[in-house]
Amino acid sequence: MKKRLGRSIFIFALTLLSPAWLYGEEFVFRNTTLSDADWTVLERAEGPVSVCVALTDVDDEDMKRFAALRTLEELDVSYCGITETGLEALKTLPNLKTLWCLYCKKLPPEAVRTIAEMKNLEKLTFFCWFTHEFTENELRHLGKLPKLRFLALNNCSASLETLEKLLPMGRLKKLVLMDYKQKVTPSEVEKFKSRWPECEIDIDYPEKYSKNTKR
């Protein structure tokens, strides 16, 4: 199913686990991989293009085809088999503003080095595989994204103080940290939030859940 909205084209694969709620957007869904007809539509598009192929068999070769879509603005490759090599192909896209990479098993946290070269990126959701963590070494690269306004990460092991030093907090409008690995108290989290009033901050951390359990 495809739907044309004005000059924008939206083509989506099944994304039941993708965090559409993070962006407050409406989507049109697909439950198959992109067909030849889909690629033809994408390649001929003149206006902004948004593509979601989460939970499909998209691989690094497909990423090269996405890299040829000069009007591509949004891409969701969550739960796909891409590697950092596949992301490399996207660095040349002039209009890519939103990227979702959730639980791509072959995509390590170190892939942020490549993502940091996508200078027009405004929204990034990168959830690494369950056994991986984002450390200071990876997070320092995210400060190189001059237009980043929204950032969602999981399994972050850096302290709140380190996050303030490495992330572009002064530019962010929303920061989401899922399964935060540092041991922090509710008061520490509130103080962190108070230092950045212009940024909506959502941190899920163990003490938060234990506090709720005691009630």
mmCIF file of C-alpha atoms in Angstrom:
data_model
loop_
_atom_site.group_PDB
_atom_site.id
_atom_site.type_symbol
_atom_site.label_atom_id
_atom_site.label_comp_id
_atom_site.label_asym_id
_atom_site.label_seq_id
_atom_site.Cartn_x
_atom_site.Cartn_y
_atom_site.Cartn_z
ATOM 1 C CA MET A 1 0.000 0.000 0.000
ATOM 2 C CA LYS A 2 1.349 3.383 -0.998
ATOM 3 C CA LYS A 3 -0.097 6.796 -0.289
ATOM 4 C CA ARG A 4 0.899 10.037 -1.942
ATOM 5 C CA LEU A 5 0.575 13.098 0.289
ATOM 6 C CA GLY A 6 1.095 16.248 -1.732
ATOM 7 C CA ARG A 7 4.633 16.135 -3.083
ATOM 8 C CA SER A 8 5.817 13.781 -0.336
ATOM 9 C CA ILE A 9 5.932 10.014 -0.720
ATOM 10 C CA PHE A 10 5.636 7.654 2.261
ATOM 11 C CA ILE A 11 6.377 3.936 1.877
ATOM 12 C CA PHE A 12 6.431 1.816 5.016
ATOM 13 C CA ALA A 13 7.020 -1.779 5.996
ATOM 14 C CA LEU A 14 5.576 -3.423 9.105
ATOM 15 C CA THR A 15 6.840 -1.430 12.108
ATOM 16 C CA LEU A 16 4.923 -2.645 15.133
ATOM 17 C CA LEU A 17 8.004 -2.219 17.325
ATOM 18 C CA SER A 18 9.252 1.062 15.896
ATOM 19 C CA PRO A 19 8.826 4.089 18.186
ATOM 20 C CA ALA A 20 6.540 6.186 16.013
ATOM 21 C CA TRP A 21 5.239 7.741 19.240
ATOM 22 C CA LEU A 22 8.617 9.411 19.719
ATOM 23 C CA TYR A 23 7.929 11.719 16.814
ATOM 24 C CA GLY A 24 4.174 12.106 17.007
ATOM 25 C CA GLU A 25 3.763 11.366 13.298
ATOM 26 C CA GLU A 26 1.176 9.421 11.297
ATOM 27 C CA PHE A 27 2.342 6.570 9.130
ATOM 28 C CA VAL A 28 1.182 4.380 6.275
ATOM 29 C CA PHE A 29 2.319 0.788 6.804
ATOM 30 C CA ARG A 30 3.501 -2.048 4.558
ATOM 31 C CA ASN A 31 4.081 -5.658 5.458
ATOM 32 C CA THR A 32 6.416 -6.594 2.616
ATOM 33 C CA THR A 33 9.846 -5.569 1.428
ATOM 34 C CA LEU A 34 10.149 -2.959 -1.312
ATOM 35 C CA SER A 35 9.124 -4.245 -4.713
ATOM 36 C CA ASP A 36 10.584 -3.185 -8.053
ATOM 37 C CA ALA A 37 7.533 -0.971 -8.495
ATOM 38 C CA ASP A 38 8.216 0.668 -5.129
ATOM 39 C CA TRP A 39 11.801 1.403 -6.105
ATOM 40 C CA THR A 40 10.603 2.934 -9.361
ATOM 41 C CA VAL A 41 8.295 5.287 -7.458
ATOM 42 C CA LEU A 42 11.089 6.245 -5.075
ATOM 43 C CA GLU A 43 13.645 6.837 -7.791
ATOM 44 C CA ARG A 44 11.272 9.107 -9.707
ATOM 45 C CA ALA A 45 10.182 11.125 -6.686
ATOM 46 C CA GLU A 46 10.837 14.844 -6.896
ATOM 47 C CA GLY A 47 9.523 15.794 -3.462
ATOM 48 C CA PRO A 48 10.579 14.642 0.036
ATOM 49 C CA VAL A 49 10.657 10.874 0.533
ATOM 50 C CA SER A 50 10.133 8.944 3.786
ATOM 51 C CA VAL A 51 10.787 5.190 3.878
ATOM 52 C CA CYS A 52 10.322 2.641 6.662
ATOM 53 C CA VAL A 53 11.578 -0.882 5.979
ATOM 54 C CA ALA A 54 11.848 -2.104 9.577
ATOM 55 C CA LEU A 55 11.599 -5.858 10.135
ATOM 56 C CA THR A 56 12.434 -6.651 6.517
ATOM 57 C CA ASP A 57 15.423 -8.281 4.813
ATOM 58 C CA VAL A 58 17.009 -4.953 3.828
ATOM 59 C CA ASP A 59 20.796 -5.289 3.690
ATOM 60 C CA ASP A 60 23.861 -3.228 2.784
ATOM 61 C CA GLU A 61 23.184 -3.530 -0.953
ATOM 62 C CA ASP A 62 19.751 -1.982 -0.456
ATOM 63 C CA MET A 63 21.371 0.836 1.493
ATOM 64 C CA LYS A 64 23.343 1.707 -1.622
ATOM 65 C CA ARG A 65 20.059 2.086 -3.486
ATOM 66 C CA PHE A 66 18.714 4.347 -0.751
ATOM 67 C CA ALA A 67 21.852 6.455 -1.086
ATOM 68 C CA ALA A 68 20.838 7.243 -4.663
ATOM 69 C CA LEU A 69 17.554 8.811 -3.512
ATOM 70 C CA ARG A 70 18.570 12.449 -3.309
ATOM 71 C CA THR A 71 15.225 13.555 -1.832
ATOM 72 C CA LEU A 72 15.201 10.935 0.949
ATOM 73 C CA GLU A 73 14.494 12.718 4.249
ATOM 74 C CA GLU A 74 13.452 9.909 6.616
ATOM 75 C CA LEU A 75 14.634 6.301 6.832
ATOM 76 C CA ASP A 76 13.782 3.546 9.314
ATOM 77 C CA VAL A 77 15.951 0.415 9.038
ATOM 78 C CA SER A 78 15.163 -0.982 12.489
ATOM 79 C CA TYR A 79 15.590 -4.727 13.064
ATOM 80 C CA CYS A 80 17.313 -5.136 9.690
ATOM 81 C CA GLY A 81 20.565 -6.914 8.850
ATOM 82 C CA ILE A 82 22.551 -3.832 7.870
ATOM 83 C CA THR A 83 26.115 -3.175 9.010
ATOM 84 C CA GLU A 84 28.193 -0.034 9.388
ATOM 85 C CA THR A 85 29.158 -0.477 5.739
ATOM 86 C CA GLY A 86 25.515 0.040 4.816
ATOM 87 C CA LEU A 87 25.358 3.252 6.817
ATOM 88 C CA GLU A 88 28.473 4.499 5.046
ATOM 89 C CA ALA A 89 26.454 4.699 1.848
ATOM 90 C CA LEU A 90 24.053 7.208 3.403
ATOM 91 C CA LYS A 91 26.713 9.821 4.146
ATOM 92 C CA THR A 92 26.300 11.390 0.718
ATOM 93 C CA LEU A 93 22.565 12.032 1.112
ATOM 94 C CA PRO A 94 22.035 15.813 1.203
ATOM 95 C CA ASN A 95 18.539 15.819 2.730
ATOM 96 C CA LEU A 96 18.468 12.957 5.240
ATOM 97 C CA LYS A 97 16.990 14.449 8.418
ATOM 98 C CA THR A 98 15.601 11.487 10.369
ATOM 99 C CA LEU A 99 17.187 8.068 10.934
ATOM 100 C CA TRP A 100 15.874 5.153 12.979
ATOM 101 C CA CYS A 101 18.189 2.229 13.748
ATOM 102 C CA LEU A 102 16.638 0.043 16.426
ATOM 103 C CA TYR A 103 18.138 -3.302 17.398
ATOM 104 C CA CYS A 104 20.043 -4.008 14.200
ATOM 105 C CA LYS A 105 22.059 -6.985 15.437
ATOM 106 C CA LYS A 106 24.995 -6.375 13.085
ATOM 107 C CA LEU A 107 25.201 -2.656 13.844
ATOM 108 C CA PRO A 108 27.536 -1.947 16.797
ATOM 109 C CA PRO A 109 27.474 1.221 18.931
ATOM 110 C CA GLU A 110 30.665 2.290 17.134
ATOM 111 C CA ALA A 111 28.496 3.001 14.087
ATOM 112 C CA VAL A 112 27.840 6.467 15.528
ATOM 113 C CA ARG A 113 31.179 7.426 13.962
ATOM 114 C CA THR A 114 29.553 7.030 10.572
ATOM 115 C CA ILE A 115 26.273 8.622 11.620
ATOM 116 C CA ALA A 116 28.196 11.666 12.862
ATOM 117 C CA GLU A 117 29.122 12.408 9.248
ATOM 118 C CA MET A 118 25.464 12.864 8.269
ATOM 119 C CA LYS A 119 25.589 16.589 8.918
ATOM 120 C CA ASN A 120 21.952 17.380 8.102
ATOM 121 C CA LEU A 121 20.552 14.841 10.567
ATOM 122 C CA GLU A 122 17.981 16.363 12.934
ATOM 123 C CA LYS A 123 16.415 13.270 14.558
ATOM 124 C CA LEU A 124 18.301 10.119 15.514
ATOM 125 C CA THR A 125 17.021 7.000 17.255
ATOM 126 C CA PHE A 126 19.768 4.412 17.692
ATOM 127 C CA PHE A 127 19.078 1.445 19.980
ATOM 128 C CA CYS A 128 22.016 -0.964 19.972
ATOM 129 C CA TRP A 129 21.660 -4.725 20.370
ATOM 130 C CA PHE A 130 20.805 -5.902 23.884
ATOM 131 C CA THR A 131 24.333 -7.082 24.706
ATOM 132 C CA HIS A 132 25.977 -3.778 23.692
ATOM 133 C CA GLU A 133 26.333 -0.414 25.415
ATOM 134 C CA PHE A 134 27.002 3.184 24.416
ATOM 135 C CA THR A 135 30.125 4.406 26.193
ATOM 136 C CA GLU A 136 31.972 7.703 26.272
ATOM 137 C CA ASN A 137 33.985 6.616 23.228
ATOM 138 C CA GLU A 138 30.880 6.424 21.053
ATOM 139 C CA LEU A 139 28.937 9.352 22.493
ATOM 140 C CA ARG A 140 31.659 11.904 21.796
ATOM 141 C CA HIS A 141 30.939 11.599 18.063
ATOM 142 C CA LEU A 142 27.325 12.751 18.419
ATOM 143 C CA GLY A 143 28.456 16.247 19.336
ATOM 144 C CA LYS A 144 29.578 16.629 15.713
ATOM 145 C CA LEU A 145 26.001 16.739 14.413
ATOM 146 C CA PRO A 146 25.296 20.486 14.061
ATOM 147 C CA LYS A 147 21.555 20.192 13.393
ATOM 148 C CA LEU A 148 20.626 17.404 15.816
ATOM 149 C CA ARG A 149 17.458 18.273 17.749
ATOM 150 C CA PHE A 150 16.138 14.854 18.824
ATOM 151 C CA LEU A 151 18.225 11.983 20.193
ATOM 152 C CA ALA A 152 17.083 8.609 21.541
ATOM 153 C CA LEU A 153 19.598 6.023 22.767
ATOM 154 C CA ASN A 154 19.462 2.871 24.862
ATOM 155 C CA ASN A 155 21.972 1.101 27.108
ATOM 156 C CA CYS A 156 24.005 4.232 27.767
ATOM 157 C CA SER A 157 26.700 3.673 30.413
ATOM 158 C CA ALA A 158 28.178 7.193 30.558
ATOM 159 C CA SER A 159 27.492 9.358 33.601
ATOM 160 C CA LEU A 160 25.123 12.320 33.448
ATOM 161 C CA GLU A 161 28.113 14.646 33.776
ATOM 162 C CA THR A 162 29.770 12.978 30.794
ATOM 163 C CA LEU A 163 26.589 13.233 28.753
ATOM 164 C CA GLU A 164 26.508 16.975 29.365
ATOM 165 C CA LYS A 165 30.056 17.308 28.082
ATOM 166 C CA LEU A 166 29.714 15.099 25.011
ATOM 167 C CA LEU A 167 26.169 15.564 23.730
ATOM 168 C CA PRO A 168 24.970 18.770 22.025
ATOM 169 C CA MET A 169 22.659 19.550 24.944
ATOM 170 C CA GLY A 170 22.394 23.211 24.017
ATOM 171 C CA ARG A 171 20.828 22.289 20.666
ATOM 172 C CA LEU A 172 18.691 19.297 21.648
ATOM 173 C CA LYS A 173 14.958 19.751 22.059
ATOM 174 C CA LYS A 174 14.382 16.179 23.253
ATOM 175 C CA LEU A 175 16.648 13.499 24.746
ATOM 176 C CA VAL A 176 15.460 9.943 25.423
ATOM 177 C CA LEU A 177 17.656 7.472 27.319
ATOM 178 C CA MET A 178 16.143 3.999 27.531
ATOM 179 C CA ASP A 179 17.546 1.424 29.979
ATOM 180 C CA TYR A 180 20.099 3.878 31.344
ATOM 181 C CA LYS A 181 22.968 1.883 32.875
ATOM 182 C CA GLN A 182 24.279 4.347 35.441
ATOM 183 C CA LYS A 183 23.142 4.148 39.050
ATOM 184 C CA VAL A 184 21.400 7.455 39.673
ATOM 185 C CA THR A 185 18.799 8.769 42.074
ATOM 186 C CA PRO A 186 15.574 10.568 41.137
ATOM 187 C CA SER A 187 16.972 13.816 42.569
ATOM 188 C CA GLU A 188 20.104 13.554 40.405
ATOM 189 C CA VAL A 189 17.974 13.059 37.322
ATOM 190 C CA GLU A 190 15.792 16.037 38.215
ATOM 191 C CA LYS A 191 18.854 18.235 38.707
ATOM 192 C CA PHE A 192 20.154 17.121 35.315
ATOM 193 C CA LYS A 193 16.849 18.066 33.716
ATOM 194 C CA SER A 194 16.752 21.437 35.468
ATOM 195 C CA ARG A 195 20.101 22.404 33.949
ATOM 196 C CA TRP A 196 18.630 22.018 30.452
ATOM 197 C CA PRO A 197 15.120 23.505 30.618
ATOM 198 C CA GLU A 198 14.903 23.942 26.842
ATOM 199 C CA CYS A 199 15.335 20.190 26.308
ATOM 200 C CA GLU A 200 12.616 17.657 27.102
ATOM 201 C CA ILE A 201 14.461 14.806 28.826
ATOM 202 C CA ASP A 202 13.132 11.286 29.413
ATOM 203 C CA ILE A 203 15.421 8.869 31.284
ATOM 204 C CA ASP A 204 14.414 5.316 32.191
ATOM 205 C CA TYR A 205 16.735 4.015 34.898
ATOM 206 C CA PRO A 206 16.586 1.120 37.425
ATOM 207 C CA GLU A 207 16.003 3.294 40.493
ATOM 208 C CA LYS A 208 12.992 4.826 38.797
ATOM 209 C CA TYR A 209 11.332 1.432 38.559
ATOM 210 C CA SER A 210 12.356 0.311 42.050
ATOM 211 C CA LYS A 211 10.876 3.513 43.475
ATOM 212 C CA ASN A 212 7.573 2.834 41.739
ATOM 213 C CA THR A 213 7.599 -0.744 43.003
ATOM 214 C CA LYS A 214 7.858 0.358 46.627
ATOM 215 C CA ARG A 215 4.692 2.424 46.437
#
